[in-house]
Structures are given as structure tokens and as C-alpha cells.
Coordinates of N, CA and C in Angstrom, one line a residue:
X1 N 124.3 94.1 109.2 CA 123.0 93.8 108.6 C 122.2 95.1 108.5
X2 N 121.5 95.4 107.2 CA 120.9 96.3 107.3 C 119.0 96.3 108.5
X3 N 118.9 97.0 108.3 CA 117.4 97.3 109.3 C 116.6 97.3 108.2
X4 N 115.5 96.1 108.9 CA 114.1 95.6 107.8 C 113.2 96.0 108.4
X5 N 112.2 96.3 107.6 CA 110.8 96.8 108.2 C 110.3 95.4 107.8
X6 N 109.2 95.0 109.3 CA 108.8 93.3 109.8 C 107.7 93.1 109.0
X7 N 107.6 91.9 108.9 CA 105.9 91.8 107.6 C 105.0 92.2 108.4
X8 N 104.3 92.6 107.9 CA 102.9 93.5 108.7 C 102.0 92.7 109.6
X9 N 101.5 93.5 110.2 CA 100.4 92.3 111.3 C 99.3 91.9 110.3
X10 N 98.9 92.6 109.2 CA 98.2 92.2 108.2 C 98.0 90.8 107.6
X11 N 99.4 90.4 106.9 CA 100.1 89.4 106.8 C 100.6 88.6 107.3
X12 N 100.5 88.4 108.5 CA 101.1 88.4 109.9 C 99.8 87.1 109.8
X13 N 98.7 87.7 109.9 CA 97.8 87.1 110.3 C 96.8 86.8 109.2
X14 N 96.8 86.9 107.5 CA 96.2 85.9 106.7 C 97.0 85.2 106.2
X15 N 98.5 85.2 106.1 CA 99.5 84.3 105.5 C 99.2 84.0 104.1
X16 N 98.5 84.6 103.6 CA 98.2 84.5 101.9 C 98.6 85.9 101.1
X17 N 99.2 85.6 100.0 CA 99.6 86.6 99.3 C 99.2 86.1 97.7
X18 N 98.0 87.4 97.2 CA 97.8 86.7 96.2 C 98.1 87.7 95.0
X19 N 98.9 87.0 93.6 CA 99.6 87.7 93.1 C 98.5 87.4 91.8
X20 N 98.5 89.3 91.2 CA 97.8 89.2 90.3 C 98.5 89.6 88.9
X21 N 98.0 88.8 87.8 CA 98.5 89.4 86.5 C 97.8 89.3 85.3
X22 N 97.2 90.3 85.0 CA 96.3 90.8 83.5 C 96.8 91.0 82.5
X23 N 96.1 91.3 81.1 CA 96.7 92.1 80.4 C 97.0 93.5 80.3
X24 N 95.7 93.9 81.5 CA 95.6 95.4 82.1 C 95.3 95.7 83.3
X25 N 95.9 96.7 84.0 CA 95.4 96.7 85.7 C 94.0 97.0 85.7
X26 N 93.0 97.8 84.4 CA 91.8 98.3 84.8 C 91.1 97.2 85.2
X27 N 91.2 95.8 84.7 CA 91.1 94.6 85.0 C 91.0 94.0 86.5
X28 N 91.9 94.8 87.1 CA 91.9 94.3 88.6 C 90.8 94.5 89.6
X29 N 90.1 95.6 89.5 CA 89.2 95.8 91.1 C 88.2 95.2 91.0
X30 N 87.5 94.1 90.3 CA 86.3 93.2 90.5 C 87.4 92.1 91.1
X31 N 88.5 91.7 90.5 CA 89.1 90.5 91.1 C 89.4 90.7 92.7
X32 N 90.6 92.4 93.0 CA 90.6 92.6 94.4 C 89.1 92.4 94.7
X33 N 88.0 92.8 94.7 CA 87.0 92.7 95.4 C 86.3 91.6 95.9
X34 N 86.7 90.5 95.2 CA 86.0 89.4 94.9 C 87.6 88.6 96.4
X35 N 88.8 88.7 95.8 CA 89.6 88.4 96.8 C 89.2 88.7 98.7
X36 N 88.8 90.2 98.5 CA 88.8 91.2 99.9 C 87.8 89.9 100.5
X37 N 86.4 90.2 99.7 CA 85.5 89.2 100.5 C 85.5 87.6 100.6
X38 N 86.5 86.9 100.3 CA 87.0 85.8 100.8 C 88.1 86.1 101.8
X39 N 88.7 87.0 102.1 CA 89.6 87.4 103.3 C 90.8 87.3 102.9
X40 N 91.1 87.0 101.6 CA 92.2 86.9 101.3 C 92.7 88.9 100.9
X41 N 93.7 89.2 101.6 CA 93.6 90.7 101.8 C 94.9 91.1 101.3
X42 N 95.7 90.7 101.3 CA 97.4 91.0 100.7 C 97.8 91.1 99.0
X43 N 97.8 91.6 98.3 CA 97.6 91.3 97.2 C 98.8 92.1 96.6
X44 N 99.6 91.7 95.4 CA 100.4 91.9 94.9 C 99.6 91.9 93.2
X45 N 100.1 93.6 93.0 CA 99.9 93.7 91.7 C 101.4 93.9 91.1
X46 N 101.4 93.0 90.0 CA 102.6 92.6 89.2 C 102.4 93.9 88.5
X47 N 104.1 94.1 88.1 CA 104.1 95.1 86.9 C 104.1 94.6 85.7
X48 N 104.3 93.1 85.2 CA 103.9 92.7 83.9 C 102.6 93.1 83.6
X49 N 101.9 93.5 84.3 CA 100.3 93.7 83.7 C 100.7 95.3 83.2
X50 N 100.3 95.5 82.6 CA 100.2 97.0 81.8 C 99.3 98.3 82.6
X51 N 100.0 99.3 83.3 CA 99.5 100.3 83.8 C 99.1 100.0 85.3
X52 N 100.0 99.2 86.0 CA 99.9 99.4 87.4 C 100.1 100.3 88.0
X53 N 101.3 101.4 87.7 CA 101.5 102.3 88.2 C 100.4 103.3 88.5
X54 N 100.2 103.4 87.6 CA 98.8 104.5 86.8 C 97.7 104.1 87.7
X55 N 97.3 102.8 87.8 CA 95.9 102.0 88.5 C 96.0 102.3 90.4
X56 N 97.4 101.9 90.3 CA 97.0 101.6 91.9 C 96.5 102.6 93.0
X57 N 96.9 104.0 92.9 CA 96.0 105.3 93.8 C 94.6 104.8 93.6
X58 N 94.0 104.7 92.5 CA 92.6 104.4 92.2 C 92.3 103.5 93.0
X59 N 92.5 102.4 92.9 CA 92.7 101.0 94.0 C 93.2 101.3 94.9
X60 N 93.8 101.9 95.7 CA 94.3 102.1 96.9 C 92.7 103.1 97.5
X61 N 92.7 104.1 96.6 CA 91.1 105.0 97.3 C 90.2 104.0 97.2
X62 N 89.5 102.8 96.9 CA 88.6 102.2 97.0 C 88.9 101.3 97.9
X63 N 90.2 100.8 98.1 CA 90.1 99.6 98.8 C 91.2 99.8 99.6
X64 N 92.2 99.9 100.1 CA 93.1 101.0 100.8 C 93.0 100.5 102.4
X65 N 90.9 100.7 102.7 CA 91.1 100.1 103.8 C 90.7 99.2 104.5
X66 N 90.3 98.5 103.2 CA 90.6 96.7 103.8 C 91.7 96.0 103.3
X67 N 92.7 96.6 102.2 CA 93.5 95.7 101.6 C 94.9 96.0 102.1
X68 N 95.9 95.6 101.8 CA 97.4 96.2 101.7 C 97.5 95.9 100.4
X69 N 97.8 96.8 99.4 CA 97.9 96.2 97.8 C 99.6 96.9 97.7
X70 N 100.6 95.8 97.1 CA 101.9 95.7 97.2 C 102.3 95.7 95.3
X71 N 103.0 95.8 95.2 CA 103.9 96.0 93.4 C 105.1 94.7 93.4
X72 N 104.6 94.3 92.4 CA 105.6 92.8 92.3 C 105.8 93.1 91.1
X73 N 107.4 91.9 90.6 CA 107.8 92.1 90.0 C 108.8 93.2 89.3
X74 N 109.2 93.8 90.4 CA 110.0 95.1 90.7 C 111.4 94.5 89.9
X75 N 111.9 95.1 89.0 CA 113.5 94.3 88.2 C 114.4 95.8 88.7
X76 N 113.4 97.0 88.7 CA 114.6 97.8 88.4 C 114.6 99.0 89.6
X77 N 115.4 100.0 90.3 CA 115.6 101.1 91.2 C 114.3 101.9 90.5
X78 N 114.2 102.2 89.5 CA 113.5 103.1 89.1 C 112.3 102.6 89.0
X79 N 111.6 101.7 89.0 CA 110.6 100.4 89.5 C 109.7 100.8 90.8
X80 N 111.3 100.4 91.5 CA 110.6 100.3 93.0 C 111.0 102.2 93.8
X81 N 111.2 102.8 92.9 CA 110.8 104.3 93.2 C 109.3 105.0 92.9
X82 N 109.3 104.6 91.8 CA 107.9 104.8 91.5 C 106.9 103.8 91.9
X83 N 106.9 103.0 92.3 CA 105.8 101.9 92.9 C 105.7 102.8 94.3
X84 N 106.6 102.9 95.5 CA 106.6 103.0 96.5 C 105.8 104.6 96.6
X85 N 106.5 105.6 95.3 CA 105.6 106.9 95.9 C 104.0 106.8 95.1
X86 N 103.5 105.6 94.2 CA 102.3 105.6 94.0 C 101.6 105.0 95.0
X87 N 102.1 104.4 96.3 CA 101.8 104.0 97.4 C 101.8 102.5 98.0
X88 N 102.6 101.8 97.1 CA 102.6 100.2 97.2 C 102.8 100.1 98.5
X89 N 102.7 99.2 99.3 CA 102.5 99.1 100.8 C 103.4 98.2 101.0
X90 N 103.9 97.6 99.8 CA 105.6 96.7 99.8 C 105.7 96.3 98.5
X91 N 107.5 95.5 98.3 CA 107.8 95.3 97.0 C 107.7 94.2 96.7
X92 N 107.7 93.5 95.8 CA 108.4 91.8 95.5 C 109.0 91.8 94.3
X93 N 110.2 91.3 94.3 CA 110.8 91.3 92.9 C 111.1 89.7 92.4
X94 N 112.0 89.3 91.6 CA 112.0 88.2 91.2 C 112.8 87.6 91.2
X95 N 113.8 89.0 91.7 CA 115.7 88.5 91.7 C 115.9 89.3 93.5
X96 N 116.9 88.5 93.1 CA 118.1 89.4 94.6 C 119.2 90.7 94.1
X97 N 118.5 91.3 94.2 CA 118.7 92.5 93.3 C 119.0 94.0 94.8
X98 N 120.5 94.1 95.7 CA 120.6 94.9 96.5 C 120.2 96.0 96.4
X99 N 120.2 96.9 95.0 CA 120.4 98.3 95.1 C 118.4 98.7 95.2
X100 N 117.6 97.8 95.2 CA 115.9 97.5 95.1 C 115.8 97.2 97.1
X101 N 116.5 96.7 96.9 CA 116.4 96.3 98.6 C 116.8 97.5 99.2
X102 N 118.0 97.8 99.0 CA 118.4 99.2 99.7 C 117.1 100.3 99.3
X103 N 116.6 100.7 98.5 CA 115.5 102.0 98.3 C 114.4 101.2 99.3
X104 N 113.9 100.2 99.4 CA 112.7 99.4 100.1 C 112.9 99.9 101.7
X105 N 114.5 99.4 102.0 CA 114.9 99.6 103.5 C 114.9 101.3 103.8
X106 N 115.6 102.1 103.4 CA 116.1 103.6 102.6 C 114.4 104.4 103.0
X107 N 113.4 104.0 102.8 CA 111.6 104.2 103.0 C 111.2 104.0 103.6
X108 N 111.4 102.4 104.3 CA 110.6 101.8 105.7 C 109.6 101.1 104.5
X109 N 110.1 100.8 103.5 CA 108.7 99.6 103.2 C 109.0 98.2 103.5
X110 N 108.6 97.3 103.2 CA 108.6 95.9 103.2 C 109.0 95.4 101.7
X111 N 109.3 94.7 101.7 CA 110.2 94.3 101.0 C 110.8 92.4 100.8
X112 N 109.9 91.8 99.8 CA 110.4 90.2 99.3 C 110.7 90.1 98.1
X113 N 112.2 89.8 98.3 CA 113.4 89.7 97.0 C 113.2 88.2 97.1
X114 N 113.5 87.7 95.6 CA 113.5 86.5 95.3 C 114.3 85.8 94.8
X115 N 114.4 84.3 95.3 CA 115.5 83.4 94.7 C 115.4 82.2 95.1
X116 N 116.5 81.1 94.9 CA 116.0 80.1 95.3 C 117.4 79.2 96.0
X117 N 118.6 80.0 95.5 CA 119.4 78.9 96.4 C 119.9 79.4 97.6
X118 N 120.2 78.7 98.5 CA 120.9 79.0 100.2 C 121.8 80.7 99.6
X119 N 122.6 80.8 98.8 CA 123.3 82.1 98.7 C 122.2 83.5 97.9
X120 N 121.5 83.3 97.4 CA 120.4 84.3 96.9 C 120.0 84.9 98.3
X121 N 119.1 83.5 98.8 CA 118.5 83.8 100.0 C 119.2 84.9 100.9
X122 N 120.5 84.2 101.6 CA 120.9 84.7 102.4 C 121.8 86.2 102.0
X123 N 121.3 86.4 100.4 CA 122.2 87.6 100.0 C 120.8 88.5 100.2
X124 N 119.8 88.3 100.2 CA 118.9 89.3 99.9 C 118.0 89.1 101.9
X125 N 118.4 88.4 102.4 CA 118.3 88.3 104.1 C 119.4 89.4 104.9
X126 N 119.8 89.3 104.2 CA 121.3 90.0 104.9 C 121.2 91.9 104.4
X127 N 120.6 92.2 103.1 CA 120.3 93.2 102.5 C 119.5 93.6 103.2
X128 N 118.7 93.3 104.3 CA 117.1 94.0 104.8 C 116.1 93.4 104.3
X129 N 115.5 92.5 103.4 CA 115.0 91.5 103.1 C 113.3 92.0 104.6
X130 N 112.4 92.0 104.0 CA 111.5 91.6 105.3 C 111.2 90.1 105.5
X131 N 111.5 89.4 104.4 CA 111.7 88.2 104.3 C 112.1 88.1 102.4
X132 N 112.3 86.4 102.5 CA 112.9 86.2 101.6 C 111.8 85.7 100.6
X133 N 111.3 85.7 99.2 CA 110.9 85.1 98.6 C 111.4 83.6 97.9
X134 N 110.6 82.4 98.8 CA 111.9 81.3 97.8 C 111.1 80.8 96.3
X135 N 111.6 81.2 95.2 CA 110.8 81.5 93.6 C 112.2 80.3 92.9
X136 N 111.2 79.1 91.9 CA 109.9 78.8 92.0 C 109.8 77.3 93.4
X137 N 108.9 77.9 93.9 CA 108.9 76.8 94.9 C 108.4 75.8 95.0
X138 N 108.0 75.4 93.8 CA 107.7 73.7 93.6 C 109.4 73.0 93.0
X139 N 110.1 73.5 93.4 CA 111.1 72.6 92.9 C 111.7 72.5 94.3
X140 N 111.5 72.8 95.1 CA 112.2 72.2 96.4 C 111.2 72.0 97.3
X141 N 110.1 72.2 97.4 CA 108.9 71.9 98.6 C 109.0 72.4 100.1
X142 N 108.4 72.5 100.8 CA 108.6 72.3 102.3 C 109.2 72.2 103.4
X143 N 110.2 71.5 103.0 CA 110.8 71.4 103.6 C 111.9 71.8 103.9
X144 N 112.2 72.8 102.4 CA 113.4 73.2 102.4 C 113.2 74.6 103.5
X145 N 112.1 74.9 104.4 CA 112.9 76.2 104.8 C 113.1 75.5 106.3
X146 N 112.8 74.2 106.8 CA 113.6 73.7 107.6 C 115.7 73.8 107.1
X147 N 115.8 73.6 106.0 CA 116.8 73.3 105.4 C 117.7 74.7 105.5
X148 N 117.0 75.7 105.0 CA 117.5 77.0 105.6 C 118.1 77.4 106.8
X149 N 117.2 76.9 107.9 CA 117.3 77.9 108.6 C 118.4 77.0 110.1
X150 N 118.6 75.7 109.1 CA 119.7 75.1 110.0 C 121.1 76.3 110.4
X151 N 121.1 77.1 108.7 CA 122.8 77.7 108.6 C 121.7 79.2 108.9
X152 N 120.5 79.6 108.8 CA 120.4 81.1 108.9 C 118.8 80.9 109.4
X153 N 119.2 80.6 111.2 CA 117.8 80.3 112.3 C 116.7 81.0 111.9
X154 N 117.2 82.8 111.3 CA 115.7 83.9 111.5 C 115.3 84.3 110.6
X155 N 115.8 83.4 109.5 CA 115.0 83.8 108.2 C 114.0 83.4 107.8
X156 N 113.1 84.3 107.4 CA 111.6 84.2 106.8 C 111.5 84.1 105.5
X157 N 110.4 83.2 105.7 CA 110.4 82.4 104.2 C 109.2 82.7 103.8
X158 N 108.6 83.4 102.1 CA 107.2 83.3 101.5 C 107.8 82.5 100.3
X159 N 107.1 81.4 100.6 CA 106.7 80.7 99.0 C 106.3 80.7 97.9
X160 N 106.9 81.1 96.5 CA 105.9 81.2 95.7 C 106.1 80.5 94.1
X161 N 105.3 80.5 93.6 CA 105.6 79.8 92.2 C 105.3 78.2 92.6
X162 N 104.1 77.5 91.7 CA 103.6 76.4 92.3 C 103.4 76.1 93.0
X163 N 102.8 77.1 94.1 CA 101.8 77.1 95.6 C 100.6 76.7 95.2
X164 N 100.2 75.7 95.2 CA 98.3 75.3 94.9 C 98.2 75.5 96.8
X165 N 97.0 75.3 96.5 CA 95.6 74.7 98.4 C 96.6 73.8 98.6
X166 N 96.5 72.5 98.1 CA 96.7 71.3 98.6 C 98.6 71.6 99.2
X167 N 99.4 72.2 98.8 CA 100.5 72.6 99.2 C 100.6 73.3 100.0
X168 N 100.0 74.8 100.6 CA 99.7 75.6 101.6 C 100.0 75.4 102.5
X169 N 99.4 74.4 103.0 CA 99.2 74.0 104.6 C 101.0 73.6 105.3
X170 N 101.4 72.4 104.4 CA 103.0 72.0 104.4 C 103.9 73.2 104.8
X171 N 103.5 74.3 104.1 CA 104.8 75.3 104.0 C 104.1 76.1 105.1
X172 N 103.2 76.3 105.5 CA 102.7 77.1 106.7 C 103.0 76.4 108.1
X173 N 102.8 75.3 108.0 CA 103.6 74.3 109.3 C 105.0 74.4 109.4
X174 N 105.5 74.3 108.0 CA 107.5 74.4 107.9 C 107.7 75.8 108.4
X175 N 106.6 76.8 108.7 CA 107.0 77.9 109.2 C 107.3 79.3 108.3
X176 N 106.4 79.0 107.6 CA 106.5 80.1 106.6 C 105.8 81.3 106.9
X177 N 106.1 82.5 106.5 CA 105.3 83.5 107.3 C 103.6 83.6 106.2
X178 N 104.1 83.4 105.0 CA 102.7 83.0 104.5 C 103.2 82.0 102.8
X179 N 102.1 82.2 102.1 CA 102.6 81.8 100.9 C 101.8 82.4 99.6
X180 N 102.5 82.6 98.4 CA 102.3 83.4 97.3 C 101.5 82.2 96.3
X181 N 100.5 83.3 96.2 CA 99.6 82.2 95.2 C 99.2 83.2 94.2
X182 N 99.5 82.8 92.5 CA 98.6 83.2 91.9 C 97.4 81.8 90.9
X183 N 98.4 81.2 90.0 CA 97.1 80.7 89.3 C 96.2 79.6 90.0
X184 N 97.0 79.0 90.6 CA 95.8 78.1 91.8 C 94.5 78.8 92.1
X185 N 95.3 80.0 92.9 CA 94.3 80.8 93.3 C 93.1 81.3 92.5
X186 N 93.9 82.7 91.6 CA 92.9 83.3 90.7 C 92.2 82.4 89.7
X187 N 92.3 81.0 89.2 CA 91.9 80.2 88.3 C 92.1 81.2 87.3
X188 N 90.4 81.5 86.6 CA 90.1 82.2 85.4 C 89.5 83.3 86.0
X189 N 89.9 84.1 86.9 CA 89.1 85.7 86.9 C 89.5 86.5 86.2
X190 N 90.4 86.5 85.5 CA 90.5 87.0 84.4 C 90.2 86.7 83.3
X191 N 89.8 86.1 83.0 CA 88.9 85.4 81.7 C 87.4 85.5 81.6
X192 N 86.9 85.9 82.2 CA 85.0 86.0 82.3 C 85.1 84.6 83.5
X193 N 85.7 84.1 84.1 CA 85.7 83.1 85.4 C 84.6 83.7 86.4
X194 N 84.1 83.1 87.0 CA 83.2 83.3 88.0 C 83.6 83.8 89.4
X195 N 83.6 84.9 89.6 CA 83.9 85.7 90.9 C 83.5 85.5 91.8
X196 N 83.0 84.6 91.9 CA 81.8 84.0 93.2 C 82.5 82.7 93.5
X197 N 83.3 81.1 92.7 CA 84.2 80.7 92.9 C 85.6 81.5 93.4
X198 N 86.3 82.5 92.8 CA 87.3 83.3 93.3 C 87.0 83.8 94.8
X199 N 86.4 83.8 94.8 CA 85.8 84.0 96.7 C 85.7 83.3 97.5
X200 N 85.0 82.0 96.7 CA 85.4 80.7 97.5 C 86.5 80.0 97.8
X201 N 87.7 80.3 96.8 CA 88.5 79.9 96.7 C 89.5 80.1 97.4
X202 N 89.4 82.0 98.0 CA 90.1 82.7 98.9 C 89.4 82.2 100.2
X203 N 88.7 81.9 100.5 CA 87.8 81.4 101.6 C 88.2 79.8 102.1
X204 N 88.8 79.1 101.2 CA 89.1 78.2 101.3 C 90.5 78.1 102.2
X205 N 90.9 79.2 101.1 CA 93.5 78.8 100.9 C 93.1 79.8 102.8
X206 N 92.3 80.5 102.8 CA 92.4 81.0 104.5 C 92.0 79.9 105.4
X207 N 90.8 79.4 105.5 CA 90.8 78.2 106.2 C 92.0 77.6 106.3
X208 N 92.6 76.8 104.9 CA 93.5 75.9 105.3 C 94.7 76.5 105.8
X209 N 95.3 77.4 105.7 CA 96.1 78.6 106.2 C 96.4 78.6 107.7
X210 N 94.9 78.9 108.1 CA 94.6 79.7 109.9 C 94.8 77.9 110.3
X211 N 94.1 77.0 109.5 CA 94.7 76.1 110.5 C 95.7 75.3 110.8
X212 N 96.4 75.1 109.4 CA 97.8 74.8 109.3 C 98.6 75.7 110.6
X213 N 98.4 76.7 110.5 CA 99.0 77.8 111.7 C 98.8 77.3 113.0
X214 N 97.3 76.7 113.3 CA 97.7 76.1 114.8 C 98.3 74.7 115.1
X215 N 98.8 74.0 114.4 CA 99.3 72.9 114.5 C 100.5 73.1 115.2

């Protein structure tokens, strides 16, 4: 097994990961800002948005040190080379994709590769994985990372792809180390949406989060 770098105490301790996607990254820093101050702090900028690479130092100097801001949607080596030296603080891709895992491990970054069946999983667990992304996760629920972890005890599970609030809490009890939320989350902040809901809303998926966690 290769050597993983562990999900961060960051992460560790809001269990929310919120993934963002625009038509442009200049787009982003009212929304991170509006996220920071609901506590929701982990944030994943997709590369489908146009000029992430280019954006994120900018966003990293502004916000850098309240946030961990990560590059999702990583497909290719040359992706997640250039993400990691513009400073992403980890990867997320969308496949189980080894030779992306190997550069992630190869760095010391963190690293959630994505998939959804028992062999994805455990191919991209086995790769150095800091955990596994299970994508889209409304088609198996909750349960399933009990179902995992019958054949593979120490694998970490982030949920993502039809994660709403009302689902959160289930997959944080099943033992998830957090869960990936975007349109639940973000609603319309990209649309002229109200940034002041978006704050609420992060204020909310943390409550229900921290307390799902003590149960």
C-alpha cells in the first residue's frame, strides 16, 4: 500500500466540503466569503469553472488563513501538477484514476479519488487515497459505507453528489469523515442569490454535522 497523507484536522473537524462551480472562478471570493463566515471552511474549487488555476493564489492570499481551498475535478496528471504547485491544499477527481493519486501521494497532498463500486473504491484506497470519494451518492445512501467497510475496516468515506442537509447527518453517523455538498448547499450564489442565506445555510449543514458527530 502506498503512504497517504491523513485528512486534515481542518476537515477532521467541520466534515463539510463545499464544492463550487461557476462559469468563472472571478466569481468565487464573495461566495468563499460568505461560506468562511458560516464555518463551512473546506472548499473545493472545480476545474470545470473557467480559470481556476489562474484564480486560486489570489484566493489563497485573501483567504489562505481561514480556509483550505482544494481543486476538484482533476481528470488528468497534468491537472493535478498544476493545481498542486498553484497551491491547492488537496485534490478531488471524479474517477479512480492511479497515475493522479500517485503525483497527490509523490507531494504529500491529500487526495479524494472518486467512484462508486466496492472495486473503484478499494482501487483508489489501496493507491494512497486520503480517503475515497463515493460519487454519485444518492444512489446508494448511508449505509453503504457500513457495507464497505465489512471487506475494507479502514476506509474513509466522503460523500458526494446528492448530499442535501436533510442527508448529512445519516452519512456522518455511518461514519463518514465528512460530506461533499454543492447545489444543496450553494443554492443560487451564483446567480445574484443572497449571500446572507448562503451563510445561513453553511451555519446550518455545520450544526447538523458537529451533532450528528456526537451521537
Amino acid at each position: 500500500m502506498n503512504s497517504r497523507s491523513e485528512p486534515s484536522a481542518l476537515l477532521r473537524e467541520t466534515r463539510v466540503v463545499a464544492v463550487l462551480r461557476a462559469k468563472t472562478a472571478t466569481e468565487y471570493a464573495p461566495v468563499v466569503e460568505a461560506l468562511i463566515a458560516g464555518g463551512v471552511v473546506s472548499i473545493e474549487l472545480t476545474l470545470s469553472t473557467h480559470g481556476v488555476i489562474e484564480e486560486l493564489p489570489k484566493l489563497l492570499q485573501r483567504f489562505g488563513a481561514d480556509a483550505e481551498l482544494g481543486v476538484g475535478t482533476v481528470t488528468t496528471t497534468d491537472q493535478a501538477s498544476e493545481a498542486i504547485d498553484a497551491g491547492a491544499a488537496y485534490l478531488v477527481t471524479p474517477i479512480t484514476e492511479s497515475s493522479i493519486i500517485d503525483i497527490a501521494v509523490d507531494r504529500g497532498v491529500p487526495v479524494f479519488p472518486g467512484g462508486l463500486t466496492p472495486t473503484e473504491l478499494h482501487r483508489g484506497w489501496t493507491a494512497g487515497a486520503t480517503a475515497v470519494k463515493v460519487f454519485p451518492a444518492s444512489k446508494v445512501g448511508a449505509s453503504y459505507v457500513a457495507d464497505l467497510r465489512g471487506p475494507f475496516p479502514d476506509i474513509e468515506v466522503i460523500p458526494s453528489g446528492g448530499v442535501g442537509i436533510a442527508e448529512a447527518a445519516a452519512w456522518i453517523r455511518a461514519g463518514a469523515v465528512a460530506v461533499s455538498m454543492g447545489g444543496p448547499l450553494l443554492g443560487d450564489a451564483f446567480s445574484g442569490g443572497n449571500l446572507h442565506e448562503l451563510t445561513r445555510r453553511a451555519t446550518e449543514i455545520r450544526r447538523v454535522v458537529d451533532e450528528a458527530a456526537t451521537l
